[in-house]
Tab-separated table of C-alpha atoms and ligand atoms in Angstrom:
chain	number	residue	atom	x	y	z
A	1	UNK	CA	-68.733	-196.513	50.296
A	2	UNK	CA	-67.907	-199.983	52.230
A	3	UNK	CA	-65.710	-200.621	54.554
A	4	UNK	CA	-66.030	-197.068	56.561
A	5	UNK	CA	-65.048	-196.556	60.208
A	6	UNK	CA	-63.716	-194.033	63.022
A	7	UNK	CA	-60.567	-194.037	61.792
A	8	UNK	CA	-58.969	-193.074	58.374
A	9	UNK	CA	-58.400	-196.224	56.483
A	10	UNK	CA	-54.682	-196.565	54.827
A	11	UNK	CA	-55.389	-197.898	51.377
A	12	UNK	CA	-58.257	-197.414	49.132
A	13	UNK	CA	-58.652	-201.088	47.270
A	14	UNK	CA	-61.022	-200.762	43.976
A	15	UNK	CA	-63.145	-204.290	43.061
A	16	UNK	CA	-64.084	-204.397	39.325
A	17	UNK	CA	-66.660	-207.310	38.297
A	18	UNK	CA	-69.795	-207.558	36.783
A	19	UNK	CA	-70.518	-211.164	36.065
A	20	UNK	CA	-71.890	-214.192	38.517
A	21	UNK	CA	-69.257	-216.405	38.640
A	22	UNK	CA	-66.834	-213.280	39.827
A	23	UNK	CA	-69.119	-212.130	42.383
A	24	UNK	CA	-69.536	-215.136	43.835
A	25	UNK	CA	-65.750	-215.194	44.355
A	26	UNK	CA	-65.089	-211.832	45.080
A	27	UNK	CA	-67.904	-211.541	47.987
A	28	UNK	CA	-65.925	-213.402	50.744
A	29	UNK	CA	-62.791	-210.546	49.741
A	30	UNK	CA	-65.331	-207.617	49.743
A	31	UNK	CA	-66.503	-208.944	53.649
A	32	UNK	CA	-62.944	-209.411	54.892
A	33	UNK	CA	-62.430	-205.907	53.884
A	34	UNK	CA	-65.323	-204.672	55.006
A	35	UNK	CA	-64.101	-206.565	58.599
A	36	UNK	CA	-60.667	-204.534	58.324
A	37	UNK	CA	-62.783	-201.379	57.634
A	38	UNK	CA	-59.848	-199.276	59.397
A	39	UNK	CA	-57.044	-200.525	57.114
A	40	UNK	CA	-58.814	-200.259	53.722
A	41	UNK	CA	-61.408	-198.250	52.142
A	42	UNK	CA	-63.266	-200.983	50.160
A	43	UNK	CA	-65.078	-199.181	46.925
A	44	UNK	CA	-66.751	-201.641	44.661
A	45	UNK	CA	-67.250	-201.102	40.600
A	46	UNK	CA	-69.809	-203.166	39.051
A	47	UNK	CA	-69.642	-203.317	35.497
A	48	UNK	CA	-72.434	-204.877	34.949
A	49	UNK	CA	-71.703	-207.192	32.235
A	50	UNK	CA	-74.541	-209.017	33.246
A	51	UNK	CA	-77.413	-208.068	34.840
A	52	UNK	CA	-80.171	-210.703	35.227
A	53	UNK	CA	-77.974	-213.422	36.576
A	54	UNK	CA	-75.918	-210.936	38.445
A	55	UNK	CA	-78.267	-208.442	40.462
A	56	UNK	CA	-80.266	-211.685	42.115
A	57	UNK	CA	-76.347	-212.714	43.392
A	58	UNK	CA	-75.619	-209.408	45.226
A	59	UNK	CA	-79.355	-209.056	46.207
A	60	UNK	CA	-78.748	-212.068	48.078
A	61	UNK	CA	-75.224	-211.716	49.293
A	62	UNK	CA	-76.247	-207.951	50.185
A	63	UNK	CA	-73.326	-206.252	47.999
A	64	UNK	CA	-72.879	-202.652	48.305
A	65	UNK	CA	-72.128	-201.526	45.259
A	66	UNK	CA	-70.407	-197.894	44.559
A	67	UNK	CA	-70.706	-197.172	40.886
A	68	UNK	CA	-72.110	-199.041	38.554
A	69	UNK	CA	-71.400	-198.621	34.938
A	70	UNK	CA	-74.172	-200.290	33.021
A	71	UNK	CA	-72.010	-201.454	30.094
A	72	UNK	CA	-74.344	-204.475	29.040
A	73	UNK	CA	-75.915	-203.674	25.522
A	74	UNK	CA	-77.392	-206.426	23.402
A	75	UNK	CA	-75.372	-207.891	20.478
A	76	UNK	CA	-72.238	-205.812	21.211
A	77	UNK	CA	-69.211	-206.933	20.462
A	78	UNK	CA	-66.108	-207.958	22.956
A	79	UNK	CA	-64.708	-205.101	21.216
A	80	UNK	CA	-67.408	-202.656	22.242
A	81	UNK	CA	-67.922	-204.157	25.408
A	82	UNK	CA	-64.123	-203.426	25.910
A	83	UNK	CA	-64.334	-199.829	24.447
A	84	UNK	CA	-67.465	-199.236	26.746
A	85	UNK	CA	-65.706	-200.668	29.878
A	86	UNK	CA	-62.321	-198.422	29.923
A	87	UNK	CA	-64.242	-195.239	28.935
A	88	UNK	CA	-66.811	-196.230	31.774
A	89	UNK	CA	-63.098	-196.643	34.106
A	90	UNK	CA	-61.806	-193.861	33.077
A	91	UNK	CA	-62.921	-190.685	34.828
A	92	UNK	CA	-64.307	-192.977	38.206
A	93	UNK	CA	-60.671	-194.138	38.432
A	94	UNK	CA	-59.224	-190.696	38.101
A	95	UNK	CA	-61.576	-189.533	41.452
A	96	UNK	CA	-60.745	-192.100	43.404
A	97	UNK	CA	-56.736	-192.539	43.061
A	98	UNK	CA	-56.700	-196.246	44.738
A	99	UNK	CA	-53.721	-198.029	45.953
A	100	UNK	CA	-54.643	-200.874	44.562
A	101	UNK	CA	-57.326	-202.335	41.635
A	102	UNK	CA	-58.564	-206.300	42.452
A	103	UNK	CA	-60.051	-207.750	39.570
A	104	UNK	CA	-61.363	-211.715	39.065
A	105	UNK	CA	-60.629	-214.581	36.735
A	106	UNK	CA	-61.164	-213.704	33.142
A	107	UNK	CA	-63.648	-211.805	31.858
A	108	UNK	CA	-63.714	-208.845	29.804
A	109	UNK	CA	-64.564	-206.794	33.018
A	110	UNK	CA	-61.861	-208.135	34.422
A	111	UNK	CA	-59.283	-207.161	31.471
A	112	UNK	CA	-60.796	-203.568	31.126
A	113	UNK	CA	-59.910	-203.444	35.240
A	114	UNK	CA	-56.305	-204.201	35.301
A	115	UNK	CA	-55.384	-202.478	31.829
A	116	UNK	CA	-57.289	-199.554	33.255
A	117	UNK	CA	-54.987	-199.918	36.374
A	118	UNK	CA	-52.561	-200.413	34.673
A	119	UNK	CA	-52.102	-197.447	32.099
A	120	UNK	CA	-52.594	-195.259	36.084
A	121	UNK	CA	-49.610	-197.235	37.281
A	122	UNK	CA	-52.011	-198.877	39.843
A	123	UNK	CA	-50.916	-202.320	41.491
A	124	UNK	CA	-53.393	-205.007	40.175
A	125	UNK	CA	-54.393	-207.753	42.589
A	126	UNK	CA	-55.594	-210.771	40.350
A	127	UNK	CA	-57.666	-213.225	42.097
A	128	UNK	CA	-58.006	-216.653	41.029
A	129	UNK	CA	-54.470	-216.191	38.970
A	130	UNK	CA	-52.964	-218.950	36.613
A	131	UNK	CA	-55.490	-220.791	35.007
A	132	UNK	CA	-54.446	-222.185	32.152
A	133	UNK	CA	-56.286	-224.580	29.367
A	134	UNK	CA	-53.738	-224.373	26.575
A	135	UNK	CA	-56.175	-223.531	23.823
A	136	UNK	CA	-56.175	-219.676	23.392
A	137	UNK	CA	-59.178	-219.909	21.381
A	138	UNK	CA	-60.856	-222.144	24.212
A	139	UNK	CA	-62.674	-221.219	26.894
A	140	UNK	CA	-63.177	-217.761	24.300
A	141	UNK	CA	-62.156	-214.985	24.831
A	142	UNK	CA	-61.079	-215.784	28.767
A	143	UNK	CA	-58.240	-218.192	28.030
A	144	UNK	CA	-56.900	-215.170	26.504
A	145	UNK	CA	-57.741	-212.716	28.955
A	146	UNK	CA	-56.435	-214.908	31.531
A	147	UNK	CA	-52.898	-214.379	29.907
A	148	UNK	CA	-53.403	-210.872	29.549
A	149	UNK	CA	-54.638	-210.471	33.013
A	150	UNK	CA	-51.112	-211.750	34.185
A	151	UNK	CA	-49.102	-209.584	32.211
A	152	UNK	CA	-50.695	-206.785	33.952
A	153	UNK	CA	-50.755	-207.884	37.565
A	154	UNK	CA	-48.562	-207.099	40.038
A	155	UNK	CA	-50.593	-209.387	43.118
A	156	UNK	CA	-51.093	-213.123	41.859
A	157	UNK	CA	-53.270	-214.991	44.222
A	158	UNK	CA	-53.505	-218.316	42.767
A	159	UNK	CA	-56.311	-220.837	44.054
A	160	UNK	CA	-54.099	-224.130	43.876
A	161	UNK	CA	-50.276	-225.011	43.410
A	162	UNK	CA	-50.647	-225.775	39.635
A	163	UNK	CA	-51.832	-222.306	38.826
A	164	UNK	CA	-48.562	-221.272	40.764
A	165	UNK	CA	-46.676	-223.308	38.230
A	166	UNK	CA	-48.323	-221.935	35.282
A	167	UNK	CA	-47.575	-218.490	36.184
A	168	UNK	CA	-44.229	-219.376	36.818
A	169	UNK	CA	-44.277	-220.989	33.526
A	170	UNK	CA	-45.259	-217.934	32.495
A	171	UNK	CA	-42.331	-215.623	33.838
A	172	UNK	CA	-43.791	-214.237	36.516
A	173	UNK	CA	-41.719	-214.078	39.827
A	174	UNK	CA	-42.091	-216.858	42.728
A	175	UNK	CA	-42.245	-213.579	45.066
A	176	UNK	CA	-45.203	-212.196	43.718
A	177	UNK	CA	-47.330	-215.212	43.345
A	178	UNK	CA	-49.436	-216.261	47.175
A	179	UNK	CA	-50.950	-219.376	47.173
A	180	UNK	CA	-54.431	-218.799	48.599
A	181	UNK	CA	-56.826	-221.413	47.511
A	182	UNK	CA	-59.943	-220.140	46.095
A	183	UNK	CA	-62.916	-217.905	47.789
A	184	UNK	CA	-65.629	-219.825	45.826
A	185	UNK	CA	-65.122	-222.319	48.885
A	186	UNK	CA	-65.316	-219.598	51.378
A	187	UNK	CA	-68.575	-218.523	49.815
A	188	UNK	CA	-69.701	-221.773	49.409
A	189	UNK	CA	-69.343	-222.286	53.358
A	190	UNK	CA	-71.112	-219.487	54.136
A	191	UNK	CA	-73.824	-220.395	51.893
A	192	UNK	CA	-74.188	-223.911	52.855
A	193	UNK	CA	-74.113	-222.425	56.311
A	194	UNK	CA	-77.507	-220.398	56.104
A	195	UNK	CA	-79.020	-222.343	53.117
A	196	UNK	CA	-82.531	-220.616	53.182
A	197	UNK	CA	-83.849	-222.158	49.942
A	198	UNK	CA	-86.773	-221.067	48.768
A	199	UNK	CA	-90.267	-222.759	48.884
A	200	UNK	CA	-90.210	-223.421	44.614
A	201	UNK	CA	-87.107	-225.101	44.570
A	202	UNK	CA	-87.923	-227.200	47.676
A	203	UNK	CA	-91.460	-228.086	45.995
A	204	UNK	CA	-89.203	-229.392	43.031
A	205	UNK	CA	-86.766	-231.378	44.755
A	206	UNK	CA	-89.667	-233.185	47.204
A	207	UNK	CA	-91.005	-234.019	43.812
A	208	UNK	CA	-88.215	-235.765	42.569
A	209	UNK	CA	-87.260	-237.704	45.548
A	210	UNK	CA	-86.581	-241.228	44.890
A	211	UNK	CA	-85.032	-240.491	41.483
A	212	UNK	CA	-81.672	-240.219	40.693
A	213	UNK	CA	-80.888	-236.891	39.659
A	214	UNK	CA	-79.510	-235.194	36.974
A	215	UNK	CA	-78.007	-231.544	37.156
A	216	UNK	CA	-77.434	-230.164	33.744
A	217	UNK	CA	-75.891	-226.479	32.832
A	218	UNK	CA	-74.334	-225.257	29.587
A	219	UNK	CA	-74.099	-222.492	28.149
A	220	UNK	CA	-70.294	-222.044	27.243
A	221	UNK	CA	-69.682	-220.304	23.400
A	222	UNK	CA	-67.671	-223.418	22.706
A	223	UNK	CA	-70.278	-225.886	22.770
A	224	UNK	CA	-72.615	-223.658	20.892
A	225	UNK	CA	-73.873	-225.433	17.483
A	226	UNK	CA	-73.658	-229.279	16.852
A	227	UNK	CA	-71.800	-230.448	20.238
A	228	UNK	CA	-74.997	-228.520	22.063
A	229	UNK	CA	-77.381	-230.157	20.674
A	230	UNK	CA	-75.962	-233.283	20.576
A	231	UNK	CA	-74.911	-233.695	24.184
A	232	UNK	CA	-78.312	-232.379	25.126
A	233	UNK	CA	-80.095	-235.210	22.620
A	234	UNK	CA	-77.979	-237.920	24.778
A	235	UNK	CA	-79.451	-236.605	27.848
A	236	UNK	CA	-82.821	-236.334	26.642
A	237	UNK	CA	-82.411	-240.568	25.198
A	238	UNK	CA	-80.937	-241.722	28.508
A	239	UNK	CA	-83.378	-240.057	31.002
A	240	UNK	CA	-86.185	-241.577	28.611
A	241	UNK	CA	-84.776	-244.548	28.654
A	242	UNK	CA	-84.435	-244.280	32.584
A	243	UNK	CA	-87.794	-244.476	34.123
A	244	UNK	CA	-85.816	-243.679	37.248
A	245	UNK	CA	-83.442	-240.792	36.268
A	246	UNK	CA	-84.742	-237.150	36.049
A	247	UNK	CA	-82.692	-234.275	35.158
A	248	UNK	CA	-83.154	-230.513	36.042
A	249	UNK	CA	-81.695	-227.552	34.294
A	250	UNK	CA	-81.856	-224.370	35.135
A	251	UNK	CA	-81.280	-222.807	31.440
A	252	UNK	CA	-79.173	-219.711	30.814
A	253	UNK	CA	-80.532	-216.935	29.696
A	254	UNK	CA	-78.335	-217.047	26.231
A	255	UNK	CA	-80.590	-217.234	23.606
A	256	UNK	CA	-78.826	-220.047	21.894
A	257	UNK	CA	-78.878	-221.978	24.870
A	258	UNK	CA	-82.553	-221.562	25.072
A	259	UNK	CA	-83.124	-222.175	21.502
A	260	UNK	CA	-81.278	-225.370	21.701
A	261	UNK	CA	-82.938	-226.346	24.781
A	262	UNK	CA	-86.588	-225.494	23.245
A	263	UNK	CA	-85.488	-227.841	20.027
A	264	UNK	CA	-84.337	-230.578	22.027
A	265	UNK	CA	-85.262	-230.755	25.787
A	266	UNK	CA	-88.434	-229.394	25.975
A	267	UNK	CA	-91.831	-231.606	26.763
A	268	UNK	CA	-89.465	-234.628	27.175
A	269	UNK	CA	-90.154	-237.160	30.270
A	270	UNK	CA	-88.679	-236.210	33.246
A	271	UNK	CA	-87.057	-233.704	32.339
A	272	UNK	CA	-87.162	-229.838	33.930
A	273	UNK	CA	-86.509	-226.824	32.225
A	274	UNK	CA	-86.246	-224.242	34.977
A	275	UNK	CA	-85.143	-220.266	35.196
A	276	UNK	CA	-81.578	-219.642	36.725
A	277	UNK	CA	-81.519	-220.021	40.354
A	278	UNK	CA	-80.270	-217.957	42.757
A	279	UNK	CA	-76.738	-219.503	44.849
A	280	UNK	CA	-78.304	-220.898	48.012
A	281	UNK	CA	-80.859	-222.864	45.639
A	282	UNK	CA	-78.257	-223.850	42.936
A	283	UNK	CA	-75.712	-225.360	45.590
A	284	UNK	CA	-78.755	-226.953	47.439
A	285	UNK	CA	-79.630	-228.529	43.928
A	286	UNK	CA	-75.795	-229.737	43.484
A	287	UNK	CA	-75.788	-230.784	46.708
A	288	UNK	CA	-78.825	-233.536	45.712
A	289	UNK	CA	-77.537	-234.551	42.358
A	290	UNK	CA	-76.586	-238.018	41.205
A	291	UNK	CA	-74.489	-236.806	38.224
A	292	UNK	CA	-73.984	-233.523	37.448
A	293	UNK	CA	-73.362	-232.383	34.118
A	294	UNK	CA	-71.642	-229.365	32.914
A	295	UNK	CA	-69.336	-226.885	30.950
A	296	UNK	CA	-69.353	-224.050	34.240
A	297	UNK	CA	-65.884	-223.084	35.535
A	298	UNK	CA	-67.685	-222.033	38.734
A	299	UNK	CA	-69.440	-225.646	38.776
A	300	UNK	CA	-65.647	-227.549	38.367
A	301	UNK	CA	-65.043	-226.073	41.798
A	302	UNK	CA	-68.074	-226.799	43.197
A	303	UNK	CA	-68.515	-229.892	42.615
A	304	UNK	CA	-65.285	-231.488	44.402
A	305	UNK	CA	-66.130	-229.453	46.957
A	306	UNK	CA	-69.466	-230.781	47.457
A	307	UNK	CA	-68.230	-234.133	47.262
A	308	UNK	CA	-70.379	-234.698	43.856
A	309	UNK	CA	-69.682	-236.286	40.549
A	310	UNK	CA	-68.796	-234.145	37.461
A	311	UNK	CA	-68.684	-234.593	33.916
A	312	UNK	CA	-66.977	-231.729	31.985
A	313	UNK	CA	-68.435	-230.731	28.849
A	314	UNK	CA	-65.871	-229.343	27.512
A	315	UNK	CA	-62.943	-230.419	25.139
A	316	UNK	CA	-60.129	-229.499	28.535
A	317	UNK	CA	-60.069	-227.779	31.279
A	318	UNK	CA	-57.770	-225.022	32.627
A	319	UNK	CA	-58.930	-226.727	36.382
A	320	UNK	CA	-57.254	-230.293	35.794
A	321	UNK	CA	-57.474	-230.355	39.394
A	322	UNK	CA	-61.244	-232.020	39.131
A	323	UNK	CA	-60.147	-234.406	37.325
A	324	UNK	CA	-56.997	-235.363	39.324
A	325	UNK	CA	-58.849	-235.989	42.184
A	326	UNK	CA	-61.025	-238.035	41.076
A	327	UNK	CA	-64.295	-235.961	41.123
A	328	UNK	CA	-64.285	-235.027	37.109
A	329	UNK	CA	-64.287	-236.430	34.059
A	330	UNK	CA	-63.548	-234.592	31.257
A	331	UNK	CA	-66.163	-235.449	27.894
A	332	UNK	CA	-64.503	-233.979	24.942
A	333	UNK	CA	-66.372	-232.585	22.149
A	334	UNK	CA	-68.198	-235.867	20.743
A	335	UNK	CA	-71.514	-236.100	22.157
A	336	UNK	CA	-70.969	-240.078	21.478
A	337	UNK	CA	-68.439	-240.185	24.168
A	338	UNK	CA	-71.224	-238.290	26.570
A	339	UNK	CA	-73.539	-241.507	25.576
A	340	UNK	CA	-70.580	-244.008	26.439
A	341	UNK	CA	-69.969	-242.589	29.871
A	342	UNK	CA	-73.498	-242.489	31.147
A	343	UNK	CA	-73.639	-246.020	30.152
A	344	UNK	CA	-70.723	-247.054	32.102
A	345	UNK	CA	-71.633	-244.983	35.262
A	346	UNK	CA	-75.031	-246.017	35.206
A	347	UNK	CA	-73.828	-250.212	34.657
A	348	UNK	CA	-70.704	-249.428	37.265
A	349	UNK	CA	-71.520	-246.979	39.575
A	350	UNK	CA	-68.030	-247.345	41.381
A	351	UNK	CA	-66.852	-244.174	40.765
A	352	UNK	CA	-69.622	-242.485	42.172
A	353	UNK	CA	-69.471	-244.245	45.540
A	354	UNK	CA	-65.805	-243.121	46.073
A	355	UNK	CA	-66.716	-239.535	45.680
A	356	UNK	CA	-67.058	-238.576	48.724
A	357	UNK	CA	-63.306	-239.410	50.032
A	358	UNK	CA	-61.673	-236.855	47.859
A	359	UNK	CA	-59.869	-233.876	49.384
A	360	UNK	CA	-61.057	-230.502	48.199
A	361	UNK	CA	-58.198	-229.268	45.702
A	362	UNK	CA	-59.564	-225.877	45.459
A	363	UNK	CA	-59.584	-224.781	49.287
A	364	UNK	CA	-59.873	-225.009	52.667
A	365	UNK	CA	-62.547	-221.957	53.121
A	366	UNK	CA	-60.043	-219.383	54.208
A	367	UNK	CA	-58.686	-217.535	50.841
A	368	UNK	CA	-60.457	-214.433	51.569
A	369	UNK	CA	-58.630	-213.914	55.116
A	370	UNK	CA	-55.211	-214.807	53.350
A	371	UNK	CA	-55.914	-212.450	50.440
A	372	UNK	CA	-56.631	-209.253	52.416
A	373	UNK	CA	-53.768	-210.290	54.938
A	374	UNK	CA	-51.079	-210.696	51.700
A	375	UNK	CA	-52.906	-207.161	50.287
A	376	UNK	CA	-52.103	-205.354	53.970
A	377	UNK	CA	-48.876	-206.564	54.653
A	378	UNK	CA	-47.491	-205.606	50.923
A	379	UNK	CA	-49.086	-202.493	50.398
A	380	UNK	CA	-48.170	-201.185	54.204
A	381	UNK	CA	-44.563	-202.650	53.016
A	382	UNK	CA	-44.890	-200.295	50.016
A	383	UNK	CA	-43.551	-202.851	47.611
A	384	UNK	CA	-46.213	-201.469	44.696
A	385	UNK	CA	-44.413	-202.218	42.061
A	386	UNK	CA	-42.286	-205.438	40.624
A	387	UNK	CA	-38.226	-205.151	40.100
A	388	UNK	CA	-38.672	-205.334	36.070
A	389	UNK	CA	-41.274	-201.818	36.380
A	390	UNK	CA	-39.010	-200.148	38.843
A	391	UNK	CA	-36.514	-201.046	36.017
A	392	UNK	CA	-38.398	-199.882	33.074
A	393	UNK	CA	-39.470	-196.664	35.075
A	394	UNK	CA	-35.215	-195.818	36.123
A	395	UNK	CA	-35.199	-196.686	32.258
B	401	UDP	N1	-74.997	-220.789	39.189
B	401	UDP	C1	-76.073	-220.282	39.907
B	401	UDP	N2	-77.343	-220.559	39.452
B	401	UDP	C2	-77.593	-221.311	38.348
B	401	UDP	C3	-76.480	-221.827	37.615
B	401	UDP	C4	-75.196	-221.544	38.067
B	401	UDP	O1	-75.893	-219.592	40.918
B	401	UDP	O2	-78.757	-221.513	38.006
B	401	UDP	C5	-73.628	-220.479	39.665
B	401	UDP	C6	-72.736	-221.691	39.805
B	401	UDP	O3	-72.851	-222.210	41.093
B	401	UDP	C7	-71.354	-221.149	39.532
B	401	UDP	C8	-71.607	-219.963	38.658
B	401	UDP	O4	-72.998	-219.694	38.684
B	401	UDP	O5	-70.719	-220.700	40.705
B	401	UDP	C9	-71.169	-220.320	37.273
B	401	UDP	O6	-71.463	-219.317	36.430
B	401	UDP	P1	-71.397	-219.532	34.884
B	401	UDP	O7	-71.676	-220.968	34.596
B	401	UDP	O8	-72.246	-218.451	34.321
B	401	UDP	O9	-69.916	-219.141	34.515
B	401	UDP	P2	-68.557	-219.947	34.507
B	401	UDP	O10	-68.415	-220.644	35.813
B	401	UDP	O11	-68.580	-220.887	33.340
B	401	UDP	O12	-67.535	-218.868	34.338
C-alpha cells in the first residue's frame, strides 16, 4: 500500500476513482499523502470504469494502485455499473476500516464511493464539491450525482468560491465546506513542468506549424445525435474554407463519437483524426491551439489556466467561472450559433488577444497541500461526523 513509513500512520484515507478526468485530479492528493506517509496510510481503489483512457494516465503519473475492481463491462447500464461498484466496495471496505473515504467530482465511481462510505458511517471527503449546472438531466447522470455526492459528504473541498455558494445553497454548513481551488492546476504544473512529449505528437505539431490551430474534443452523452454531427459539419466547412486553419482531434473511444467522426470528419482537408493522447501530449497540444473547441469538464479548467481560448459545446456549464473570466464562451445546442462564432473570431480576433491577461479562477497550484492539511487537522480533531448525524445518531 502507499504512503508506508517507520512509523504507524494515524488515519487510513481510502481514494475511489476509475475514470481520467478524476485521476488527473486526484494524483496531486494521492502524492501529498504519500509525502505525509507517517500521518496517513494512503490505499487507493480503482474502479476501473474506464480502462483504455485511464491505465495510460496512471502509467504515466506512476499510480500505485491497491485493488482494483474491474467493473467496466460493455453496454451495461448506470444501474449495473452501480450494482457492480458497491458489491465490488463491499467486502474491500469491510478489511480495511478507513477513517476516511475521498472520492472525485461526479461519476458513478464516485457515487458508489461515498454511499458505500456512507452506509459504514465513514466520513466522505468530496473533492471538487459544488458544481452545479441547473439541469439535472444535463451533464447526465453527473449533475445528479453531483447532488447526491453532497448529501453524503461530510468534507466539501470546493475548487472556487461559487461552488461554496452552491453548497451553501444547498444546506450544507459554512463549517464544513474549505475552499481549496482545484488539483487539476496542481497537476497541470507538474505536468507542464516535465513535459516529455513524445516523438508522434511532436512530428504532428512541427507539421502544422504556421497554421492556426484547432483543438477539437467531444464526446459528452448530451451532444450525442443531431447537435454532434452538426457542430462537427461546421468545423469540417470552416477549416475547408480556411486554407490556413487545421484542426486536430484526438477522438474518444465512444463508439458514437467515432461513428460520427467517421461520417463527418474523416478524409476532410486539414483535418486530423488522432487516438487519445496521453496528459503531457494533450496539454502540450492545448498549449499550441488557436481555438479550442470542446464539451470536456476537465478541458473548462484547462483552458483558463493555459491562458487559451474556449468554446463550450455544451447548452451551460456547472463551471461559469470560464466564462466569467473571459476565457469561455458558452455555444448552446444549435450548431448554427457554432458557425456564427467562428465567423466573428476569425473577422475580430480581439478576444483572443486578451486571453492571456485573465487570472486563473480555478487555482493557484496548491489544492492538494490544503486538502491533506484540512483532512489532518479534522480527523486528528476527531470532528468525523456533522451536528445534524450526531443528532440523528442521539435520535
Ligand atoms: N484528455 C487527455 N487526452 C485526450 C483528451 C483529453 O488527457 O486526448 C484529458 C483532458 O486534459 C481533461 C480530461 O482528459 O483533463 C477530460 O476528460 P473527459 O473529457 O473524458 O471528461 P470530462 O472532463 O468531460 O469529465
Amino acid at each position: 500500500m502507499t504512503g508506508m513509513s517507520n512509523e504507524i500512520p494515524t488515519h487510513r484515507v481510502v481514494s475511489i476513482f476509475g475514470t481520467r478526468p478524476e485521476a488527473i485530479k486526484m494524483v496531486p492528493i494521492l502524492r501529498e499523502l504519500t509525502h505525509r506517509g507517517n500521518e496517513f496510510q494512503s490505499i487507493v481503489i480503482n474502479t476501473a470504469q474506464h480502462t483504455d483512457l485511464l491505465q495510460p494516465l496512471l502509467d504515466y503519473f506512476e499510480t500505485q494502485v491497491d485493488h482494483d475492481l474491474g467493473v467496466l463491462r460493455s453496454g451495461q447500464s448506470l444501474d449495473q455499473l452501480l450494482a457492480r461498484l458497491l458489491n465490488a466496495l463491499d467486502g474491500i471496505l469491510d478489511q480495511i476500516q478507513p477513517h476516511a473515504i475521498m472520492v472525485q467530482g461526479d461519476t458513478t465511481s464516485a457515487l458508489a464511493g461515498a454511499l458505500a462510505a456512507h452506509h459504514r458511517q465513514i466520513p466522505v471527503v468530496h473533492i471538487e464539491a459544488g458544481l452545479r449546472s441547473g439541469d439535472r438531466y444535463s451533464p447526465f447522470p453527473e449533475e445528479m450525482n453531483r447532488r447526491l455526492i453532497t448529501q453524503l459528504t461530510q468534507y466539501h473541498m470546493a475548487a472556487t468560491q461559487d461552488n461554496v455558494k452552491n453548497l451553501m445553497a444547498d444546506g450544507v454548513a459554512e463549517e464544513w465546506i474549505f475552499h481549496t481551488g482545484n488539483p487539476v492546476v496542481d497537476a497541470m504544473q507538474s505536468v507542464l513542468a516535465d513535459m516529455a512529449v513524445s516523438p508522434e505528437t511532436e512530428a504532428l505539431l512541427h507539421s502544422l506549424e504556421g497554421q492556426r490551430l484547432l483543438v477539437l474534443t467531444t464526446h459528452r452523452r448530451e451532444s450525442f445525435g443531431h447537435v454532434m454531427a452538426g457542430n462537427m459539419k461546421v468545423l469540417a466547412d470552416f477549416v475547408e474554407s480556411h486554407p490556413d486553419v487545421s484542426l486536430v482531434f484526438p477522438v474518444h473511444p465512444n463508439p458514437r463519437v467515432r461513428a460520427e467522426c467517421q461520417a463527418i470528419l474523416h478524409g476532410g482537408p486539414r483535418i486530423h483524426l488522432i487516438d487519445p493522447l496521453v496528459y503531457p501530449d494533450f496539454l502540450h497540444l492545448l498549449s499550441k491551439a488557436w481555438l479550442i473547441v470542446s464539451d470536456s469538464g476537465g478541458v473548462q479548467e484547462e483552458a483558463p489556466t493555459l491562458g487559451k481560448p474556449l468554446l463550450v459545446l455544451r447548452e451551460n456549464t456547472e463551471r461559469p467561472e470560464v466564462i466569467a473570466c473571459g476565457a469561455g464562451k458558452l455555444v448552446g445546442g444549435d450548431p448554427a450559433r457554432l458557425a456564427q462564432m467562428l465567423s466573428d473570431i476569425d473577422q475580430d480576433p480581439k478576444w483572443l488577444a486578451e486571453i492571456n491577461k485573465i487570472e486563473n479562477p480555478f487555482g493557484d497550484g496548491n489544492a492538494a497541500a490544503r486538502i491533506v492539511g484540512i483532512l489532518s487537522e479534522v480527523l486528528r480533531s476527531g470532528q468525523t461526523l456533522p451536528q445534524s448525524c450526531e443528532i440523528l445518531k442521539a435520535g
